[in-house]
Backbone as a ProteinNet text record, in pm:
[ID]
protein_1_A
[PRIMARY]
XXXXXXXXXXXXXXXXXXXXXXXXXXXXXXXXXXXXXXXXXXXXXXXXXXXXXXXXXXXXXXXXXXXXXXXXXXXXXXXXXXXXXXXXXXXXXXXXXXXXXXXXXXXXXXXXXXXXXXXXXXXXXXXXXXXXXXXXXXXXXXXXXXXXXXXXXXXXXXXXXXXXXXXXXXXXXXXXXXXXXXXXX
[TERTIARY]
82.7	-23.5	133.5	44.9	111.6	123.8	277.2	273.6	124.6	121.5	-16.4	-144.2	-160.3	-287.6	-321.2	-221.1	-276.2	-303	-399.2	-519.6	-417.2	-469.7	-472.6	-483.4	-464.2	-580.4	-664	-636.2	-790	-918.9	-873.1	-944.1	-950.3	-932	-880.2	-989.9	-1005.3	-1126.3	-1260	-1222.5	-1333.8	-1421.8	-1327.6	-1361.2	-1470.4	-1331.3	-1418.3	-1594.2	-1584.4	-1692.2	-1777.2	-1726.7	-1917.7	-1931.9	-1825.6	-1794	-1853.6	-1754.8	-1814.6	-1845.6	-1862.3	-1961.6	-1886	-1781.9	-1620.7	-1668.4	-1679	-1643.7	-1654.6	-1473.5	-1444.9	-1305.6	-1241.1	-1158.9	-1109.1	-1029.1	-941.4	-797.2	-804.6	-692.5	-557.4	-693.4	-625.5	-593.4	-669.2	-652.8	-473.9	-480.4	-407.5	-175.2	-270	-144.4	-107.2	-169	-242.4	-118.1	-243	-79.1	46.4	27.9	197.2	247.7	243.9	293.6	356.7	233.4	249.8	294.2	313	329.2	462.3	507.1	560.8	734.4	862.8	963.9	955.9	1003.1	1070.7	1181.8	1219.3	1364.7	1422.5	1597	1676.2	1634.6	1688.8	1674.6	1752.1	1810	1939.3	1864.7	1854.3	1800.7	1888	1827	1859.8	1882	2000.9	2086.6	2095.1	2086.3	2018.4	2118.7	2184.4	2297.7	2284.5	2203.2	2188.7	2151.3	2072	2115.4	2098.9	2068.6	2077.8	1872.6	1908.8	1753.5	1685.5	1601.8	1558.7	1448.6	1494.9	1384.7	1306.6	1188.5	1121.1	936.1	972	826.3	673.2	592.1	527.8	384	281.5	171	34.4	-41.1	-108.5	-279.6	-381	-546.7	-500.1	-548.5	-669.7	-688.6	-810.1	-855.2	-803.3	-750.2	-662.5	-748.1	-743	-835.9	-969.7	-1038.5	-1116.9	-1109.4	-1019.1	-949.5	-902	-957.6	-889.7	-705	-680.6	-439	-439.2	-339.7	-191.3	-95.7	-109.8	-80	97.4	183.1	285.6	383.9	410.8	408.2	582.8	568.3	777.4	756.3	792.1	836.7	922.8	985.8	1109.2	1105	1240.4	1197	1295.3	1296.3	1467.5	1391.6	1489.3	1491.7	1544.1	1627.1	1726.1	1540.4	1562.3	1420.5	1299.6	1266.5	1134	1020.1	1041.3	987.4	980.8	855.5	789.3	747.3	755.7	677	672.7	582.5	503.5	445.3	510.1	483.8	440.7	332.5	252.5	304	310	435.6	299.8	369.2	321.4	295.5	516.1	536.5	669.1	751.8	814.1	1067.3	1017.6	1103.9	1230.3	1309.2	1483.9	1370.6	1320.1	1290	1141.2	1067.4	911.2	999.2	1162.3	1158.7	1278.9	1327	1372.1	1264.1	1254.9	1099	1067.7	1051.9	981.2	1016.6	1188.7	1230.8	1287	1318.2	1270.7	1198	1030.3	940.2	959.4	971.3	1088.1	1125.7	1255.9	1322	1304.1	1252.5	1161.5	1085.9	1005.2	915.7	966.5	1108.3	1177.7	1270.6	1314.7	1416.9	1531.8	1578.4	1730	1776.6	1870.9	1957.4	1980.5	1901.4	2057	2166.6	2294.3	2362.2	2426.4	2307.5	2277.5	2139.2	2205.3	1990.7	2050	1896.1	1973.5	1843.9	1874.7	1725	1673	1593.6	1477.2	1541	1569.3	1581.8	1711.7	1663.6	1736.4	1598.2	1451.1	1388.5	1411.8	1375.7	1436.5	1568	1643.1	1718.5	1849.3	1872.6	1922.5	1895.8	2000.3	1978.2	2077.6	2003.8	2127.5	2145.4	2273.5	2316.5	2278.6	2300.9	2298.4	2425.6	2510.9	2572.1	2557.6	2465.2	2373.6	2466	2509.1	2605.7	2471.4	2538.6	2355.8	2445.4	2403.5	2405.8	2312.4	2406	2257.2	2208.4	2065.8	2069.8	2117.4	2143.5	2199.7	2144.5	2008.5	1961.4	1922.2	1950.7	1960.1	2091.3	2224.4	2341.1	2337.4	2264.6	2297.5	2271	2105.1	2066.3	2076.6	2207.9	2298	2448.2	2496.9	2560.7	2536.4	2437	2463.4	2358.4	2276	2284.8	2405.7	2518.3	2619.5	2577.8	2519.6	2408.8	2527.5	2524.8	2585.1	2465	2468.7	2328	2406.3	2328.7	2293.5	2218	2249.2	2124.8	2187.1	2049.8	2043.8	2017.5	2091.2	2066.1	1934.3	1855.5	1701.9	1690.6	1805.9	1753.1	1789.3	1864.4	1905.9	1738.4	1625	1567.3	1600.8	1642.9	1722.5	1718.7	1813.3	1802.4	1631	1552.3	1426	1325.7	1321.1	1218.1	1174.3	1276.4	1209	1089.6	1165.3	1125.5	957.2	961.8	907.2	834.5	854.8	670.9	626.6	741.9	655.2	565.7	595.8	567.3	336.2	364.6	267.7	112.3	213.1	207.1	93.8	152.8	123.2	9.1	38.8	-68.4	-207.4	-229.5	-346.2	-375.5	-256.2	-389.2	-376.8	-347.1	-353.3	-423.6	-458	-451.2	-596.4	-698.1	-798.6	-929.5	-1043.8	-992.9	-948.3	-954.2	-842.9	-854.8	-786	-788.7	-802.3	-874.2	-971.2	-846	-827.9	-728.3	-760	-725.5	-724.9	-618.4	-515.8	-406.3	-282.7	-157.4	-53.3	7.6	40.5	111.4	79
-59.5	10.3	121.1	255.6	351.6	425.6	484.2	522.6	657.7	712	798.4	778	608.6	534	458.1	421.4	353.9	429.3	315.9	350.4	469.5	552	652	567.1	621.7	515.7	616.1	689.2	760.3	687.3	653.1	569.7	400.1	400.7	252.2	300.6	417.1	334.2	379.3	463.2	516.3	387.4	273.2	185.9	111.2	91.2	-34.8	-30.8	57.4	158.3	124.3	174.7	168.1	-9.2	-19.9	-207.8	-334.9	-359.6	-431.6	-330.3	-426.4	-388.6	-295.1	-214.7	-139	-73.8	-95.2	123.7	123.7	118	134.6	284.6	323.7	466.4	481.7	605.1	580.1	649.1	659.1	632.7	478.7	369.4	250.3	182.6	220.7	124.1	276.2	453.1	477.2	366	385.9	313.3	135.8	78.4	-35.9	0.3	98.5	128.2	154	261.7	307.3	169.3	40.7	-11.1	-143.2	-144.8	-261.3	-182.7	-123.9	17.6	-98.6	-86.6	-134.7	-25	-59.6	32.8	54.1	208.9	318.8	326	313.2	307.9	483.3	411.4	550	648.4	782.3	914.5	949.3	1066.2	1159.4	1252.5	1299	1354.1	1442.3	1617	1713.6	1830.3	1865.5	1972.7	2110.5	2119.8	2288.3	2383.7	2450.7	2498.2	2668.3	2651.8	2755.6	2929.1	2999.8	3116.1	3160.3	3096.6	3064.5	3087.1	3160.2	3215.6	3227.7	3083.2	3117.7	3205.5	3308.1	3366.2	3393.2	3399.3	3354.1	3417.5	3421.3	3542.6	3414.9	3489.2	3399.7	3499.8	3431.2	3498.8	3472.6	3549.7	3490.4	3636	3559.7	3678.1	3695.1	3811.4	3930.1	4071.5	4071.2	4228.8	4380.1	4391.1	4547.1	4641.4	4702.6	4865.8	4842.1	4733.9	4720.7	4711.6	4675.1	4622.5	4466	4454.9	4287.7	4302	4233.2	4239.8	4074	4135.8	3985.9	4072.7	3927.3	4027.4	3940.3	3948.3	3898.2	3927.8	3810.2	3700.9	3717.5	3814.4	3734.9	3637.8	3508.6	3475.6	3434.1	3395.5	3402.3	3240.8	3233.4	3105.8	3052.1	2975.7	2957.6	2818.2	2776.2	2569.4	2512.9	2532.1	2468.8	2440.3	2559.5	2523.2	2519	2525.7	2471.9	2623.5	2712.2	2803.3	2931.3	2967.8	3091.5	3207.5	3239	3418.3	3476.1	3515.1	3647.3	3753.7	3833.7	4005.8	3991.3	4064.6	4126.9	4205.3	4248	4307.8	4376	4572.3	4583.1	4498.8	4468.5	4486	4326.9	4281.3	4223	4237.1	4393.3	4547.3	4479.3	4581.7	4574	4658.5	4732.9	4823.8	4732.1	4689.8	4601.5	4481.9	4429.3	4284.6	4370.6	4495.1	4548.4	4547.7	4581.7	4636	4504.2	4382.8	4239.7	4228.1	4196.4	4177	4221.2	4414.2	4444.4	4402.9	4414.3	4374	4254.2	4091.7	3975.9	4027.1	4077.7	4093.7	4075.7	4224.4	4323.7	4223.8	4147.4	4057.1	3959.6	3870.2	3776.5	3809.9	3945.6	4051.3	3992.9	3953.8	3941.5	4006.3	3973.1	3988.5	3801.4	3702.6	3598.3	3659.8	3615.5	3605.3	3556.8	3467.8	3402.4	3442.9	3500.7	3474	3378.2	3322.7	3229.5	3267.7	3315.2	3351.8	3254.6	3252	3214.6	3232.3	3332.4	3431.4	3548.2	3548	3707.6	3856.4	3812	3868.5	3992.4	4142.2	4305.6	4215.3	4129.9	4138.9	4192	4144.8	4237.2	4144.6	4189.9	4056.6	3953.1	3874.4	3733.2	3710.2	3727	3715.2	3646.7	3593.3	3438	3368.6	3373.6	3270.1	3243.1	3312.5	3276.8	3353.4	3500.5	3574.4	3680.8	3697.3	3767.3	3914.4	4008.5	4141.8	4175.8	4301	4295.5	4443.4	4481.4	4589.6	4688.7	4861.6	4925.1	4883.7	4919.7	4927.4	4773.4	4696.6	4542.7	4523.9	4576.5	4599.3	4601.7	4783.9	4879.3	4769.9	4735	4688.3	4563.7	4465.4	4383.8	4435.9	4521.2	4583.6	4629.3	4741.5	4791.8	4673.7	4540.8	4390.7	4350.3	4331.1	4291.2	4155	4103.5	4002	3974.7	3859.6	3780.9	3696.4	3689.9	3692.9	3587.1	3465.5	3363.3	3390.7	3288.6	3237.6	3115.2	3063	2896.3	2889.2	2852.1	2759.9	2696	2762	2758	2676.3	2532.9	2415.6	2342.5	2384.7	2294.3	2264.5	2093.8	2145.6	2063.6	2035.8	1982.8	2124.6	2222.3	2372.7	2405.1	2409.7	2458.4	2389.1	2304.9	2256.3	2349.3	2416.6	2412.2	2522.2	2651.8	2781.3	2732	2720	2634.7	2610.1	2498.7	2409.5	2567.1	2666.8	2719.8	2817.1	2878.1	2943.4	2916.5	2732	2695.5	2585.3	2625.3	2597.1	2740.5	2904.3	2951.2	2994.1	2963.4	3054.3	2932.4	2801.6	2708.3	2797.5	2755.2	2798.2	2950.1	3028.1	3171.5	3253.7	3200.6	3273.4	3203.4	3165.4	3031.8	3066.2	3153.4	3257.7	3354.7	3385.5	3561.8	3610.3	3662.1	3796	3920.7	4061.9	4172.8	4299.3	4361.9	4428.2	4577.2	4709	4825.8	4862.1	4785.2	4816.7	4717.5	4756	4643.2	4698.5	4818.2	4856.3	4832.6
36.5	-1.7	-0.3	-111.7	-87.3	67.7	139.6	223	220.8	112.1	190.7	167.4	114.7	135.5	223.2	337.4	485	552.2	666.4	741.4	881.5	900.1	1017.3	1107.1	1260.6	1366.2	1350.8	1327.8	1301.5	1249	1104	1006.3	1037.8	1136.9	1180	1243.6	1384.7	1463.1	1404.9	1353.5	1247.9	1212.9	1123.4	1016.2	1178.5	1238.5	1392.2	1427.4	1451.6	1572.3	1376.8	1317.5	1183.9	1119.6	1099.1	1077.9	1191	1270.2	1338.7	1572	1634.6	1710	1865.6	1837.6	1867.6	1952.1	2087	2188.2	2218.7	2244.9	2306.1	2194	2282.7	2289.3	2155.7	2102.9	2017.4	2036.8	2181.9	2183.5	2209.7	2225.8	2244.8	2082.3	1972.7	1896.9	1781.8	1899.3	1809.1	1871.4	2122.2	2109.9	2006	1937	1885.9	1793.3	1709.3	1607.4	1630.9	1692.3	1643.7	1751.8	1822.8	1865.5	1781.7	1694.5	1512	1389.5	1402.8	1276.8	1255.2	1075.5	1041.4	1074.7	1029.2	1113.6	952.3	1001.8	875.6	834.6	761	648.8	805.8	774.5	787.6	801.8	865.8	859.2	926	904.1	982.6	1014.2	1147.1	1296.9	1273.8	1185.6	1219.7	1304.9	1319.3	1379	1385.8	1454.2	1430.5	1568.1	1525	1656.4	1651.8	1833	1911.3	1827	1837.2	1797.7	1607.5	1610.1	1440.3	1370.9	1324.9	1315.5	1140.3	1102.9	1021.6	947.1	786.9	762	606.6	626.1	500.6	439.6	331.4	366.5	345.1	347.7	298.1	287.4	180.3	168.1	193.8	143.4	252.9	227.8	219.8	154.3	302.7	292.9	388.5	360.8	487.2	470.3	549	557.6	551.2	531.3	656.4	614	495.5	527.3	506.8	299.9	220	109.1	121.2	42.4	45.7	-52.9	83.6	-54.7	-38.3	-50.4	-69.5	33.7	236.3	302.7	357.1	281.3	311.8	495.3	504.3	576.6	678.7	739.1	793.1	920	784.2	970.8	981.3	1125.1	1173	1246.7	1211.7	1326.6	1437.2	1555.4	1592.5	1567.6	1536.4	1566.4	1603	1626.7	1797.5	1926.3	1911	1995.4	1993.2	1837	1774.9	1796.9	1824.4	1797	1662.4	1681.1	1564.6	1567.4	1503.9	1503.2	1345.4	1344.5	1199	1189.7	1213	1141.9	1032.1	987.5	905.2	831.9	708.1	618	490.6	485.8	282.3	218.9	189.7	148.9	163.7	56.9	89	63.1	51.1	38.7	143.6	152.2	289.6	385.9	349.9	500.8	577.9	515.4	569.9	643.5	630.3	601.1	823.5	767.8	898.6	990.7	981.9	1026.9	1059.2	1012.9	1069.4	1149.7	1115.7	1203.5	1329.4	1341.8	1477.2	1538.8	1528.1	1581.8	1660.9	1553.5	1622.6	1749.5	1710.1	1798.2	1910.3	1911.3	1998.8	2132.3	2090.9	2117	2150	2125.7	2143.4	2298.6	2270.7	2387.1	2351	2212.8	2166.3	2039.5	1904.9	1841.6	1831.3	1733.6	1653.1	1632.7	1678.1	1587.8	1392	1371.9	1252.8	1186	1079.2	1032.6	884.6	892.6	785.3	688.7	582.4	479.4	364.6	377.8	274.6	155.2	59	-53.3	1	-177.7	-153.7	-197.8	-177.3	-194.8	-23.8	-53.4	50	73.9	118.6	166	28.5	-64.8	-154	-274.1	-389.4	-511.9	-551	-616	-589.8	-800.8	-821.1	-979	-1024.7	-1161.2	-1264.2	-1113.5	-1104.6	-1059.9	-888.1	-836.6	-680.3	-620	-683.7	-500.3	-488.5	-401.7	-337.4	-284.8	-330.1	-349	-192	-106.4	9.6	-35.5	-44.7	-40.7	76.6	107.4	148.1	327.9	303.9	447.4	495.1	479.7	507.3	601.9	506.4	519	641.9	633.3	741.7	887	833.2	994.4	1022.9	906.4	993.4	1050.4	1034.1	972.5	1208.8	1192.9	1290	1455.7	1446.7	1489.7	1534.6	1446.8	1499.1	1412.3	1341.5	1255.1	1128.7	1122.9	1038.6	898.8	777.6	745.3	622.1	687.4	542.4	361.3	275.7	253.2	176.3	120.8	124	-55.1	-95.3	-164.2	-244.5	-340.1	-328.8	-482.7	-442.2	-516.1	-464.5	-318.2	-199.8	-131.7	-159.3	-97.2	117	108.1	213.6	315.8	211.6	346.2	377.5	329.9	316.2	423.5	462	594.7	667.8	789.8	912.8	900.4	817.8	784.2	660.8	567.9	459	524.8	669.7	742.2	821.6	902.5	970.4	863.6	807.4	655.6	650.5	581.7	613.9	684.9	830.7	950.4	1034	976.8	1068.5	903.8	840.3	654.2	812.1	741.9	763.5	939.5	995.6	1133.5	1166.3	1177.7	1188.5	1079.5	989.4	810	782.3	864.7	782.3	992.3	922.8	775.4	723.7	677.4	616.6	696.7	739	949.8	887.2	971.8	909	974.2	982.7	1082.7	971.2	1107.5	1018	990.1	974.2	931.5	962.3	930.7	917.2	1009.7	1091.1	1227.5	1349.3
[MASK]
+++++++++++++++++++++++++++++++++++++++++++++++++++++++++++++++++++++++++++++++++++++++++++++++++++++++++++++++++++++++++++++++++++++++++++++++++++++++++++++++++++++++++++++++++++++++++

């Protein structure tokens, strides 16, 4: 059976209730399923260095000041502690990136020494060879706060997991139903 078509514990419980006279609780089925599942292939556990923050933008529809707009959500994750923060921004330029990072750092109460950015949007420009030229505003922001910026390879899927998952999770959790706000600030 393909992995995506296998029965979940919830589906097993639902079928037991409808097809038999089972009246047990779902948690017992879940425990049985965990104890009897086939072992998966091995995988490498990712470890994240403390003090590293990953940054990316996501887009979601929202009603801001009575108008439906594409809301740009700046998502900052701290993978070592698995903390996620989001800031609503009107765009993905350097000013919005710096303002969003400042609001997240103010909430956290500190500044991480390393930022790993998803792409060069807002931070600068990536040329054909992959070299990133920082925007003047963002470069000054990094210098002021003594932050090292790293840019991940857009063609390497293994570098994208944590913050990309956070973008999707926060969009599904916070932006459904779409938010209504008087302004971005």
